[in-house]
Every structure is written in C-alpha cells, then in structure tokens.
Short mmCIF file of C-alpha atoms and ligand atoms in Angstrom, two decimals:
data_model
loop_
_atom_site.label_atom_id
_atom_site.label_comp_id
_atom_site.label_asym_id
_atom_site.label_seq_id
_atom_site.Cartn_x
_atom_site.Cartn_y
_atom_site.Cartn_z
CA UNK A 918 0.00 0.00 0.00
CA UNK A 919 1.33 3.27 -0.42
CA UNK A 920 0.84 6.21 1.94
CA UNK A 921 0.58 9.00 -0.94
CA UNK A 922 -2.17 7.74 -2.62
CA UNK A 923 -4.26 8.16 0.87
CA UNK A 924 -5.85 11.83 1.19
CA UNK A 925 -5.50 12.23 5.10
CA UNK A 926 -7.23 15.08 5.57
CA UNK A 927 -11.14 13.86 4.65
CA UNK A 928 -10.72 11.24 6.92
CA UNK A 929 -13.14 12.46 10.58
CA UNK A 930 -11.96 10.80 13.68
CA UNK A 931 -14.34 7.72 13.14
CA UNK A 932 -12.90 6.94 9.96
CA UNK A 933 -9.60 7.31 10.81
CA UNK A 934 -9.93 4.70 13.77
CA UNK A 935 -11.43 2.03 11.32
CA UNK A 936 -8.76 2.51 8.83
CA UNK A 937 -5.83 2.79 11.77
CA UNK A 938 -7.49 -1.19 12.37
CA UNK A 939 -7.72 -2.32 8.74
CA UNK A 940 -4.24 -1.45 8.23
CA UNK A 941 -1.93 -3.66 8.21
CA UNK A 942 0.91 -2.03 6.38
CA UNK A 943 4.21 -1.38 8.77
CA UNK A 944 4.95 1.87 6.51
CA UNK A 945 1.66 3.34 7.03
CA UNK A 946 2.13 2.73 11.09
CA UNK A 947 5.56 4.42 10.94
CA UNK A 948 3.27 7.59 9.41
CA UNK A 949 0.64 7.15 11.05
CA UNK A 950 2.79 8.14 14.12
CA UNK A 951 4.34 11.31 12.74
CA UNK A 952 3.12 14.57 14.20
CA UNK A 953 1.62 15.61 10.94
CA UNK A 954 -0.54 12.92 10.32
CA UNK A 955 -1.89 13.29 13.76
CA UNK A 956 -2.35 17.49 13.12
CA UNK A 957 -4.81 15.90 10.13
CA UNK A 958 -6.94 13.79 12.30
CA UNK A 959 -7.90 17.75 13.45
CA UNK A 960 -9.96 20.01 10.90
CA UNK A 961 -8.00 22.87 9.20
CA UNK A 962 -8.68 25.99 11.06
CA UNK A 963 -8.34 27.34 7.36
CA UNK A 964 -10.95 25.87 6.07
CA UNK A 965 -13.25 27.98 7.74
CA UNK A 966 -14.49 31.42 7.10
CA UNK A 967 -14.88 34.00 9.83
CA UNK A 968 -18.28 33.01 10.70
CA UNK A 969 -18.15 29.43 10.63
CA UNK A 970 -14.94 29.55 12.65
CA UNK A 971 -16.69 31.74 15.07
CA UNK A 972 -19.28 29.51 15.24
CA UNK A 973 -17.14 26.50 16.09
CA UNK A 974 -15.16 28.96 18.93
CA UNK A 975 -18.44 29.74 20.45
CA UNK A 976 -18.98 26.02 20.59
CA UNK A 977 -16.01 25.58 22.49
CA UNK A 978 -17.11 28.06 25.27
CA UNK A 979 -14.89 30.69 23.63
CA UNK A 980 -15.36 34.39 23.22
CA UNK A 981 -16.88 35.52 19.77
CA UNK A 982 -14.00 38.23 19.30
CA UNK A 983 -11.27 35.53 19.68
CA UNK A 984 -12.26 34.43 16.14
CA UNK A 985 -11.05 37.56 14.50
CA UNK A 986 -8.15 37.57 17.15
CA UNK A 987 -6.99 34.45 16.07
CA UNK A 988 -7.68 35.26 12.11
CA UNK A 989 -5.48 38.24 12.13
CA UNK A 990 -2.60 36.12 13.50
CA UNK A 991 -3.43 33.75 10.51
CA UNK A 992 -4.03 36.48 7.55
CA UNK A 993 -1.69 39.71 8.38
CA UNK A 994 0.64 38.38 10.82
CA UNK A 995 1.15 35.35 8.90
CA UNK A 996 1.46 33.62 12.40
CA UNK A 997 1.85 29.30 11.84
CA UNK A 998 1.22 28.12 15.36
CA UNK A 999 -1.06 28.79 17.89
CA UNK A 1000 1.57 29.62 20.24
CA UNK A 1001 2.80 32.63 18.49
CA UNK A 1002 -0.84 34.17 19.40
CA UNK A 1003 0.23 36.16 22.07
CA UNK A 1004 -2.53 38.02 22.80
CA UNK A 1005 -4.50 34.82 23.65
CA UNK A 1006 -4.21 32.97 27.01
CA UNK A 1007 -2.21 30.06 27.17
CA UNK A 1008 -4.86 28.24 28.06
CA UNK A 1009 -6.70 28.92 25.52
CA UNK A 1010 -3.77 28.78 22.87
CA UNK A 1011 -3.57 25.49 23.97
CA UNK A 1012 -7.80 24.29 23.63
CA UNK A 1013 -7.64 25.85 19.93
CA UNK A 1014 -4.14 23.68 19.28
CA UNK A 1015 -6.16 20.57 20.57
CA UNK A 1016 -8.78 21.56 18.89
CA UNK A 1017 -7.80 22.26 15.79
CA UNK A 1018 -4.92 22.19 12.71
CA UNK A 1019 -2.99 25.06 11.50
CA UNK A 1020 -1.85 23.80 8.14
CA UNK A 1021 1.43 25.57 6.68
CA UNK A 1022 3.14 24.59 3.25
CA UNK A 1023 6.82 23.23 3.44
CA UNK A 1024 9.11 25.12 1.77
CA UNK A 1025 11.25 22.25 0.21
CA UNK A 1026 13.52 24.30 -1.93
CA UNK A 1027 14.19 27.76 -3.50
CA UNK A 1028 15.95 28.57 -6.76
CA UNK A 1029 16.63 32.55 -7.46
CA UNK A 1030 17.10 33.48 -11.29
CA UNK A 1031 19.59 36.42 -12.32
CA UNK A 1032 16.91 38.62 -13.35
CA UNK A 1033 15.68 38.35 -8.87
CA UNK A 1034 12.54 35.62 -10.25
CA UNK A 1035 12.91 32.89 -7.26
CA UNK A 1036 10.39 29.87 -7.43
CA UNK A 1037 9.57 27.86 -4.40
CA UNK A 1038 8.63 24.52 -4.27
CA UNK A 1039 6.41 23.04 -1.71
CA UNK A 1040 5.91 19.78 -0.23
CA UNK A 1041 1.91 19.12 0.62
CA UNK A 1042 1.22 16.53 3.16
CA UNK A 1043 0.76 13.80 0.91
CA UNK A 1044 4.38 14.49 -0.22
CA UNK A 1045 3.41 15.84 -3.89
CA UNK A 1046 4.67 19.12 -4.58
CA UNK A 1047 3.73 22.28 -6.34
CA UNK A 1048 4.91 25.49 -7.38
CA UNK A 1049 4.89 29.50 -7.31
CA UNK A 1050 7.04 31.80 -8.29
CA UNK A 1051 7.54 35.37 -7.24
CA UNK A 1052 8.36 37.99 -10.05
CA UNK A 1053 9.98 41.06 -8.83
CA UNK A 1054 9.74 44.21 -11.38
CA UNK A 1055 9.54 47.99 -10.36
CA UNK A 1056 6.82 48.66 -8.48
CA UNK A 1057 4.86 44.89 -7.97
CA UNK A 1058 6.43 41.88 -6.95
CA UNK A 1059 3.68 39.50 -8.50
CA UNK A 1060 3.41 36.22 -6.66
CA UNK A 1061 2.63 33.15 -9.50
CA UNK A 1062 0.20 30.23 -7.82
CA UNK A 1063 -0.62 26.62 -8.29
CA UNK A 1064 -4.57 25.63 -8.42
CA UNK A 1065 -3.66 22.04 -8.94
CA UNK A 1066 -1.39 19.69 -8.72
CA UNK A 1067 -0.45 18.96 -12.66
CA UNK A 1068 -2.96 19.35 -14.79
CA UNK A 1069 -5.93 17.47 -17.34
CA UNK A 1070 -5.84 20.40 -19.94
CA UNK A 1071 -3.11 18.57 -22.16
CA UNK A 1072 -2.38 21.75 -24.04
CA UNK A 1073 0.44 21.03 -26.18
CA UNK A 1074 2.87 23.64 -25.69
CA UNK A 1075 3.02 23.37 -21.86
CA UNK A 1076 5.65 21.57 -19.68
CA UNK A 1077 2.84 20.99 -16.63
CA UNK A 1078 0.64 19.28 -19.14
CA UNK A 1079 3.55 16.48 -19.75
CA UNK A 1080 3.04 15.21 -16.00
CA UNK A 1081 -0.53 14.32 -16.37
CA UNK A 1082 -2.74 15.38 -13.03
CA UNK A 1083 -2.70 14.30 -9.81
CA UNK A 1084 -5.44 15.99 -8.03
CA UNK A 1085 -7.22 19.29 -7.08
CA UNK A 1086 -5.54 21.70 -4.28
CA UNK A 1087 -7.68 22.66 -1.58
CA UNK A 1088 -8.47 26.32 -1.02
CA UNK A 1089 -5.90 26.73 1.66
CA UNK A 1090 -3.65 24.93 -0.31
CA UNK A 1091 -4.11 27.19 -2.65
CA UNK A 1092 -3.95 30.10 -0.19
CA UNK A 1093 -0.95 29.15 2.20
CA UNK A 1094 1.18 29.81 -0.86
CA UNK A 1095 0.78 33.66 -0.48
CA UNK A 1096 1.14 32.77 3.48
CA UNK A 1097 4.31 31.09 2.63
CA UNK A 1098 5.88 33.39 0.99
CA UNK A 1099 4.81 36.27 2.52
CA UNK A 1100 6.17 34.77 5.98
CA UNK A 1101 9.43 33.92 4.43
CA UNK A 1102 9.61 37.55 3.25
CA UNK A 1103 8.64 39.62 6.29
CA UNK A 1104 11.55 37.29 8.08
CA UNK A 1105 13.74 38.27 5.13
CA UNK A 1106 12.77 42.03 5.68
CA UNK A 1107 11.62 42.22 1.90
CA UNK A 1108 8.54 44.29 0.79
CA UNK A 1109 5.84 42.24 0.34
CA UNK A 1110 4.09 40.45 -2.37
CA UNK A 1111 1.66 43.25 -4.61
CA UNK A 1112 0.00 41.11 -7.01
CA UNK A 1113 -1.47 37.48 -7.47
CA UNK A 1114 -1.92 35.93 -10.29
CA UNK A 1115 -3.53 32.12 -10.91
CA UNK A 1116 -1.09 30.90 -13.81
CA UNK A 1117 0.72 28.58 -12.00
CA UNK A 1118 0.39 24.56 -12.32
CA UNK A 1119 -2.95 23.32 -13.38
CA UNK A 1120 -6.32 24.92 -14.82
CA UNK A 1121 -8.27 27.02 -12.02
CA UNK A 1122 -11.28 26.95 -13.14
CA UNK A 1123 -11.00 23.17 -13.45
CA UNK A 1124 -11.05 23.43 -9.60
CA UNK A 1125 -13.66 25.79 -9.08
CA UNK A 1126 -15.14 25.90 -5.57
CA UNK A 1127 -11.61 25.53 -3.94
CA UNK A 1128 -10.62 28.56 -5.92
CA UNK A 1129 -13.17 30.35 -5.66
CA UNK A 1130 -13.00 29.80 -1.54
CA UNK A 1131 -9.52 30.74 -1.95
CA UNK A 1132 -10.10 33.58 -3.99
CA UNK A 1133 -12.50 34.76 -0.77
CA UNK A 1134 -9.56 34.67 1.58
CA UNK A 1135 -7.20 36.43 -0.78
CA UNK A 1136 -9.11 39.09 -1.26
CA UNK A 1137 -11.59 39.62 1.78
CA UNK A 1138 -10.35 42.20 4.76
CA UNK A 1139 -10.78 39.60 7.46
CA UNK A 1140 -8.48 37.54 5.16
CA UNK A 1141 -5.34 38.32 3.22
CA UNK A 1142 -7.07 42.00 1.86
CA UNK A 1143 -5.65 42.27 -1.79
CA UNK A 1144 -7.38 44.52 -3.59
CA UNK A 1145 -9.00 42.19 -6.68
CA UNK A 1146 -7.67 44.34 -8.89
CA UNK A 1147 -4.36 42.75 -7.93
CA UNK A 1148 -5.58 39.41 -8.62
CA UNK A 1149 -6.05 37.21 -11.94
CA UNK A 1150 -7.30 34.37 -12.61
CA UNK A 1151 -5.66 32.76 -16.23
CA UNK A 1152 -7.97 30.02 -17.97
CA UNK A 1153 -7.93 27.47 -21.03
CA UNK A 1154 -11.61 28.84 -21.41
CA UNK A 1155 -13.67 26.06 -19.44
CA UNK A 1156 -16.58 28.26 -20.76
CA UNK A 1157 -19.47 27.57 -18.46
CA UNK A 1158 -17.00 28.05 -15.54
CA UNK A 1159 -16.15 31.93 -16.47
CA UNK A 1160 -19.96 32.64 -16.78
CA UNK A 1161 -19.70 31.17 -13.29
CA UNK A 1162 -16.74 33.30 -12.40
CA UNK A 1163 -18.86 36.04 -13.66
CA UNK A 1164 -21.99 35.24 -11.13
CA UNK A 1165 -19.92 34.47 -7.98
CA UNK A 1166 -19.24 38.05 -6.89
CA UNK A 1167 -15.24 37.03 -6.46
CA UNK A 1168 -14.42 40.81 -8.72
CA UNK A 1169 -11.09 39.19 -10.29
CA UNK A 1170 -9.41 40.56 -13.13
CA UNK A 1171 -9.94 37.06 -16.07
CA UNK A 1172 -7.33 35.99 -18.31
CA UNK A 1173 -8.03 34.08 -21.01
CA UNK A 1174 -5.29 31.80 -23.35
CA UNK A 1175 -6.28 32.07 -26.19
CA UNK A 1176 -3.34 30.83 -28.47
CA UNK A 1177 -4.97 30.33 -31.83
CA UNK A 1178 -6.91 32.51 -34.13
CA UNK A 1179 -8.76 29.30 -35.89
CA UNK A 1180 -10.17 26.56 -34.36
CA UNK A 1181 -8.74 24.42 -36.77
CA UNK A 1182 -5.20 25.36 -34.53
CA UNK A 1183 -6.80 25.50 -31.21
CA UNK A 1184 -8.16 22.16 -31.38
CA UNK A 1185 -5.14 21.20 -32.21
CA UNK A 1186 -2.12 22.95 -29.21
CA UNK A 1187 -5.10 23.06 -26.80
CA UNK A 1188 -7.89 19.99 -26.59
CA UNK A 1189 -10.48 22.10 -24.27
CA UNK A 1190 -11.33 24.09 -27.47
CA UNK A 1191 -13.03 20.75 -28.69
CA UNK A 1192 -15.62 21.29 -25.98
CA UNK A 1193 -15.76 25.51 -26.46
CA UNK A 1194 -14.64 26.37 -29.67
CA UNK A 1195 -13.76 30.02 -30.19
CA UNK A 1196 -17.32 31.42 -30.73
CA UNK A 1197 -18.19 30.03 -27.83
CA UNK A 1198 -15.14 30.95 -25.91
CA UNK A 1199 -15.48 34.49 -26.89
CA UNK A 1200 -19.26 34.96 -26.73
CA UNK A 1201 -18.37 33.58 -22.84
CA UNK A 1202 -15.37 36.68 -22.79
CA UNK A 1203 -17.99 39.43 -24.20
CA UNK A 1204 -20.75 38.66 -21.27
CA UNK A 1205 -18.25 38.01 -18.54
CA UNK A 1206 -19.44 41.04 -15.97
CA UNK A 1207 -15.96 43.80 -16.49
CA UNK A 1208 -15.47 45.86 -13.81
CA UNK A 1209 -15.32 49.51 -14.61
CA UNK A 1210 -12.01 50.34 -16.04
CA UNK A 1211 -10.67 46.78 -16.30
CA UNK A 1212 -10.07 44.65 -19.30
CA UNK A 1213 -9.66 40.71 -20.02
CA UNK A 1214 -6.79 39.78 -20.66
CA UNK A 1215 -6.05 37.40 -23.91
CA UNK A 1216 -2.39 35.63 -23.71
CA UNK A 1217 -1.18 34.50 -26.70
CA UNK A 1218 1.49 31.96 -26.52
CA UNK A 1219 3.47 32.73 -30.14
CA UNK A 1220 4.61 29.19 -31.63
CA UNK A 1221 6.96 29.12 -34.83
CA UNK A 1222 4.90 28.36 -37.94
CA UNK A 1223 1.71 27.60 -36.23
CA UNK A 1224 0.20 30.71 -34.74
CA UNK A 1225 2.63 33.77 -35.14
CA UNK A 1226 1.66 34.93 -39.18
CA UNK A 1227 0.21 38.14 -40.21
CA UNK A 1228 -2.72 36.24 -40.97
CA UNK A 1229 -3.23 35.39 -37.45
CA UNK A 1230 -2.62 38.53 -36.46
CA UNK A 1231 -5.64 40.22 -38.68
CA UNK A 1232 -7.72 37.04 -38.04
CA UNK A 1233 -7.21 37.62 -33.88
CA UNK A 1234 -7.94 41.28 -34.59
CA UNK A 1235 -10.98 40.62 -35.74
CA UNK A 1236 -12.27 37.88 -33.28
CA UNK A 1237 -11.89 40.52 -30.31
CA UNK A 1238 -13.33 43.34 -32.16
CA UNK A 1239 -15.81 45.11 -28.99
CA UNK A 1240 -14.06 43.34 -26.57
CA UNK A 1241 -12.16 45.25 -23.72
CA UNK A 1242 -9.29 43.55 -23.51
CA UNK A 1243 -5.47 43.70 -24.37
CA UNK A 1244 -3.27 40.88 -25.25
CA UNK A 1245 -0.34 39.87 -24.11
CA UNK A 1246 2.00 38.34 -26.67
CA UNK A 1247 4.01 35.45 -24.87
CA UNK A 1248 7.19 33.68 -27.54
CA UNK A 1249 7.02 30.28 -26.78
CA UNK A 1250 9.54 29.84 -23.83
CA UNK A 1251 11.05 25.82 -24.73
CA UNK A 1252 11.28 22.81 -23.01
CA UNK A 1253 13.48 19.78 -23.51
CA UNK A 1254 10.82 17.39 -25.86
CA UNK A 1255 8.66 20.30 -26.69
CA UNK A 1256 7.42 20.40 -30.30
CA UNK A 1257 7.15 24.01 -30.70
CA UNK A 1258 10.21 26.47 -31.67
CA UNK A 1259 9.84 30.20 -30.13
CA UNK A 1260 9.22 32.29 -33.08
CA UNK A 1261 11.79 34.91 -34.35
CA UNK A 1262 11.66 38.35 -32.61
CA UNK A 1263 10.40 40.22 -36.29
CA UNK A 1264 7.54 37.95 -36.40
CA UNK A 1265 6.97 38.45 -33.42
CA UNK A 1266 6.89 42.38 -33.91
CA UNK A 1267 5.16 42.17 -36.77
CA UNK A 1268 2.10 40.41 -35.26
CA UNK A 1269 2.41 42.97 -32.34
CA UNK A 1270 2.19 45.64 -34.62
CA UNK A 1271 -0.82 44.39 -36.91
CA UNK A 1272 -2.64 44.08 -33.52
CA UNK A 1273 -1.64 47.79 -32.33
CA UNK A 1274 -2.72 48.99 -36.15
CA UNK A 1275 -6.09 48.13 -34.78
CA UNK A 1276 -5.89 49.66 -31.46
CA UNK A 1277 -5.68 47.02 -29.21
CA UNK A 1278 -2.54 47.12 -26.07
CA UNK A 1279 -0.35 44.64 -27.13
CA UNK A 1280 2.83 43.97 -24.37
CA UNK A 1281 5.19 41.23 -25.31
CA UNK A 1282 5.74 39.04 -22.37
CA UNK A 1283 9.04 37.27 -21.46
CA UNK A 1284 9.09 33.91 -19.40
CA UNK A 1285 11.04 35.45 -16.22
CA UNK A 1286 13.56 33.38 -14.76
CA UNK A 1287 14.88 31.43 -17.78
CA UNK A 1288 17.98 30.18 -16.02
CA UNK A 1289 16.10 28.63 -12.99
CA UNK A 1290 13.21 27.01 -15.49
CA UNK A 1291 10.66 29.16 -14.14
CA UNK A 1292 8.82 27.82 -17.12
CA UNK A 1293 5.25 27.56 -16.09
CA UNK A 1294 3.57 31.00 -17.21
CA UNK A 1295 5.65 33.35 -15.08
CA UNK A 1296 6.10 35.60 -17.84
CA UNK A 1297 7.19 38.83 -18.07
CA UNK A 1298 6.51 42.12 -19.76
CA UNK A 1299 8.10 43.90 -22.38
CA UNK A 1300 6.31 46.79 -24.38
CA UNK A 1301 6.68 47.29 -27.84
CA UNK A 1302 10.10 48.06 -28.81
CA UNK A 1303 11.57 46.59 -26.24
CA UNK A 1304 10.83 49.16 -23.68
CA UNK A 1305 9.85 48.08 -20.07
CA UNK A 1306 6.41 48.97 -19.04
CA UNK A 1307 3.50 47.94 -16.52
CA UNK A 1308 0.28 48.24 -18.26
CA UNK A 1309 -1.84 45.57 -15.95
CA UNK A 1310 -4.06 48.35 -14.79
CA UNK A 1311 -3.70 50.78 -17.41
CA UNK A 1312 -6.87 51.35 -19.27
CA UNK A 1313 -7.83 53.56 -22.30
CA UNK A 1314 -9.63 56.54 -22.17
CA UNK A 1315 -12.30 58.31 -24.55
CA UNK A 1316 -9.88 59.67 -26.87
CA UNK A 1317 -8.34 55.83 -26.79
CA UNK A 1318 -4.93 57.30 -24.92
CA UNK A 1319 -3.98 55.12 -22.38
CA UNK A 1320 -4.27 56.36 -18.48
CA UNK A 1321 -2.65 54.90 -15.69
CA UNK A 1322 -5.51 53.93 -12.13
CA UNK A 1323 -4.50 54.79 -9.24
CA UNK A 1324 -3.45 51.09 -7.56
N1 LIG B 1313 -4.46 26.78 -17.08
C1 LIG B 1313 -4.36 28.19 -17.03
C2 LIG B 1313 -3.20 28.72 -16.19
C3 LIG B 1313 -1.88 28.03 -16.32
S1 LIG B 1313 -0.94 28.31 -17.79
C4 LIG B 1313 -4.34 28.76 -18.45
O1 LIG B 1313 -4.32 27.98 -19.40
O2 LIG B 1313 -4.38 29.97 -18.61
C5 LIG B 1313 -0.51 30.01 -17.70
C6 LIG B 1313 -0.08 30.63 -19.02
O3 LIG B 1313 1.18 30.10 -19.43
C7 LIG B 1313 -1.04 30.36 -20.14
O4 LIG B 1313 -1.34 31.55 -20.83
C8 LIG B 1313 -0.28 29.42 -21.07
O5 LIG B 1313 -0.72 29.58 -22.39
C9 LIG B 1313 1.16 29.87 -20.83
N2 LIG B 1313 2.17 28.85 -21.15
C10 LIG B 1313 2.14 27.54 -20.87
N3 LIG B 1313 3.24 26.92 -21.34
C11 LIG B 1313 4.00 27.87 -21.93
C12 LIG B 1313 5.26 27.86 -22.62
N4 LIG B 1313 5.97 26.74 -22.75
N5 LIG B 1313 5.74 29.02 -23.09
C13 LIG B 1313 5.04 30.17 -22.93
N6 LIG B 1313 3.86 30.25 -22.29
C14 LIG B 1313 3.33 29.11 -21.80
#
C-alpha cells in the first residue's frame, strides 16, 4: 500500500480509527505516528471562514471576538502556530491547538534566477509538490500560484501538461502559498508580495469551488485584503465556468489563453477548445461582468509556424473586435521534448504591430527566470520596442490614450 495515494485530511476521527485497524501495512504505522498525520486527524482551522470559525469557537465556550483575534494572526501576521498568538491565554492557545490544525506549506527548496525571479517549491502533506514563483519588477512583486497539482488540460505547448494530473488543491492549499511566501519575506525584511496571479500549475477553473473559496480569503479584509484588482485568474476557457466566475461576486481581473486565431489550430495545441470552440469561448469573454475600467486579458502563446503569421494577427484582430481587452504576446519559452520552436523576434513584432494597427494594447511578455526554469507562465513584460512597461491596470480613455488607475 502506499501512503501518498491516501488523502488524510477527509478522513473524521471515526474513519480514521477504522482505517488505523484495517491497516496492516508497517509503513503506514511508521506515518501514522508522525506529528503531521496526527495534526490531520484535526480540521484545518483554514478551512473555515470567519463566521463558521466563530461559530465553532463559540462552541467551544470561547469568546466571539477571539475568532477575529486568532484570524489576524493567521491572515496579516502570517502567524503558523497557535503559540505565536500572544494576545491569547495560554490556556486557551492550547484548547484551539487541541482543537484544531494550522496547516502551513513546506518550503522544500528555492531557486533565485539572475533577473531576482525565485520559485519555491512546496511539499503538501501527501508528499506531492507544487509550485509558485515570485516575479519582482519595479513597483509589484507579483506572486505566480498553483490551483492544482499537474494538470488534465493537455495543451500542447506546456511543460505541466507532460506530468498528467494528480489531483485538485484545496483552497488553503491554494492560499498558504501567499502565506508562505509572505512569511518567508517579512523574516527576510523584503517588501511584500503586490499582485497574485492564478497561472501557476494546473487549470483554475477546473477546480472551481476551492478557488473560488480561496479567492475569498485572498481578497476579503478579514483575510489576506488584496485589492481584486491585484488578482487574476488565467484560464484554457472552461466556458461555463467563467460565466460562473462572472456570477460568484469574487471581482477578479480574467485571463483568457487564447493561443490560436482558428479553431482548426486550437483544437489542435489546446484539446479544451473541442468542448468551447472560439465562438463560444469568446461569446463567454464578451458577457463576462468587467469591472469599470478593467479589461480581459487574452495571452497568446506565439509558436513558430503555427500561430505567429500576419494572418493570425488580422484574423485575432478581428475575433476581439468590442471586446475590452489587451493581449499579451508570450514567444514560446522551450522545453526539452517540446514540439514548438519560439518564433523569431520580427515575427513576433510584426504580429504585435498588426494588432496595435487596430488599437488594441499589445505587451510582449518574457518567461522570467529562464535560467532557474521558471517555465510555467511566469512571464514577463516587455512593451513594444523593447521598452519596459507595466500596463496591468492601465486602461484607455475616450480619446483611446492610455491612463494609468491609481493602484
Ligand atoms: N491553465 C491556465 C493557467 C496556467 S498556464 C491557463 O491555461 O491559462 C498560464 C499561461 O502560461 C497560459 O497563458 C499558457 O498559455 C502559458 N504557457 C504555458 N506553457 C508555456 C510555454 N511553454 N511558453 C510560454 N507560455 C506558456
């Protein structure tokens, strides 16, 4: 039997005595008796909101306030036991420790790139790992996130794709990646992390209700309180899911990969356009609910021969025609065993300057961290004509000149 395939933390304490008997395994034992599978026989304090968690404190004869107490020592001081909760008694530190698990993702290693991109890789507690990376420029320091572990979206061009998928993160999997890093940089004495974008490993929207409960914490004030103009959400276009995304009230900026201007192409670097061809896709991007001032955003990963001709270029030009939107041209960043070449930098300009012909903001993106393999959409902007620029929350006024909000 092997431990990894066994998700700990849905087992309740009844369940977890009639496995502990059926077991038989000596391997499982020896894990059994580590510390953290005993913290999952406990529920995840994080996988409550504020008002069930105050709920369940109330239940345990516990002031209402020391809810919020104890979620600000979670969310803004980024606080991973109960005993750093100073402000608490110790006596009732130590009910909420018996009472309940703090989860906190293991940092198993860090690479920094040249250009100051530094991923992290974390070890969940079923021992498979994921990935963010952090992407320093200016004035952001955008943090990338995982939604799940691999991925089933097979798109052709991408290196997560190759490894198949393993399963769905949980929303404070998905969360304690910000916590993570944020931690590791207030120890560091580093500014902290400005932006969040979902373009990590995996498809978000493929994971829904765990990302949308994560998106809650992100972005609510009793939680980690980014603004949700500083988050995105990146999709293959699981269509019915961003009409979702539109309903749920979760105000996050949407990017959309689009990669293709036929669907004879889509179909072919990315299967999900089989289910929601283009029309589809894009009748999905032109209802989505936009925020005042905000646009979607379309990435376009540029592949040699296959996507990148003037043709394209006109053909994309048209598709998006009403939409508010820019696009972000992204050169295919390699991979050893991909089948795609990155496409030389004139084509590259010239599709970038067919698109700007007709009006549309067009950055070219660089994968950041090239030398570390920071390969998995961290990606990088570069303006036209090779001048450095930030235009995530620029947006276009009447006379279609470009203004710059205030976050
Ligand atoms: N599943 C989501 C988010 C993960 S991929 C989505 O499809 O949007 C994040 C971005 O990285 C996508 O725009 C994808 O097209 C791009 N990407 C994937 N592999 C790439 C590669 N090898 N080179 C350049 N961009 C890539």
């Amino acid at each position: 039997m092997c431990t990894k395939s066994l998700h700990w933390p849905y087992l309740d304490g009844q369940n977890l005595t009639a496995l502990l008997l059926e077991i038989k395994d000596v391997n499982v034992h020896k894990y059994m008796a580590t510390e953290n599978f005993m913290a999952f026989s406990k529920k995840n304090i994080k996988s409550y909101n504020l008002d069930e968690f105050t709920a369940r404190i109330v239940d345990l004869g516990l002031k209402k306030y020391r809810a919020g107490q104890v979620f600000e020592w979670i969310y803004k001081n980024h606080a991973s036991s109960f005993e750093e909760m100073t402000n608490i008694a110790k006596s009732e530190r130590a009910l909420l420790a018996n009472s309940f698990h703090l989860s906190c993702l293991k940092i198993i290693r860090t690479e920094t790139s040249k250009d100051g991109t530094k991923k992290f890789l974390f070890e969940l507690h079923d021992g498979h790992t994921i990935e963010s990376v952090l992407i320093p420029d200016e004035d952001r320091l955008t943090l990338c996130i995982s939604s799940q572990v691999g991925c089933q979206q097979a798109c052709r061009f991408c290196l997560t794709a190759k490894g198949g998928f393993t399963r769905n993160l949980r929303s404070w999997e998905i969360a304690d990646q910000v916590l993570a890093v944020s931690r590791l940089l207030k120890e560091e004495g580093e500014r902290g992390i400005t932006n969040i974008v979902l373009m990590g490993m995996g498809e978000p929207l493929a994971n829904f209700d765990e990302v949308i409960r994560a998106l809650r914490v992100i972005t609510s004030g009793r939680g980690l309180d980014f603004s949700t103009r500083r988050v995105t959400l990146s999709t293959a276009g699981l269509v019915p899911f961003i009409d979702a995304l539109g309903k749920s009230g979760v105000k996050v900026n949407l990017a959309v990969s689009l990669n293709a201007s036929t669907d004879e192409v889509r179909d072919r670097v990315m299967p999900v356009n089989k289910r929601w061809p283009l029309r589809e896709l894009l009748a999905a991007c032109r209802r989505f609910p936009l925020e005042p001032r905000r646009r979607i955003t379309f990435e376009y990963v540029m592949l040699k021969g296959v996507n990148d001709s003037a043709e394209d270029a006109l053909r994309l030009a048209k598709l998006l025609k009403g939409i508010r939107c820019k696009v972000n041209l992204i050169p295919f960043n390699p991979f050893p065993g991909s089948a795609f070449e990155r496409p030389e930098d004139a084509a590259v300009r010239r599709f970038q300057k067919i698109l700007l012909d007709h009006r549309y903001i067009v950055p070219v993106r660089e994968s950041r961290g090239r030398d570390i393999s920071a390969a998995c959409g961290q990606l990088r902007e570069r303006e036209a004509h090779g001048k450095e620029t930030r235009d995530e929350e620029r947006t276009t006024n009447d006379e279609g000149r470009e203004t710059k909000d205030e976050e």
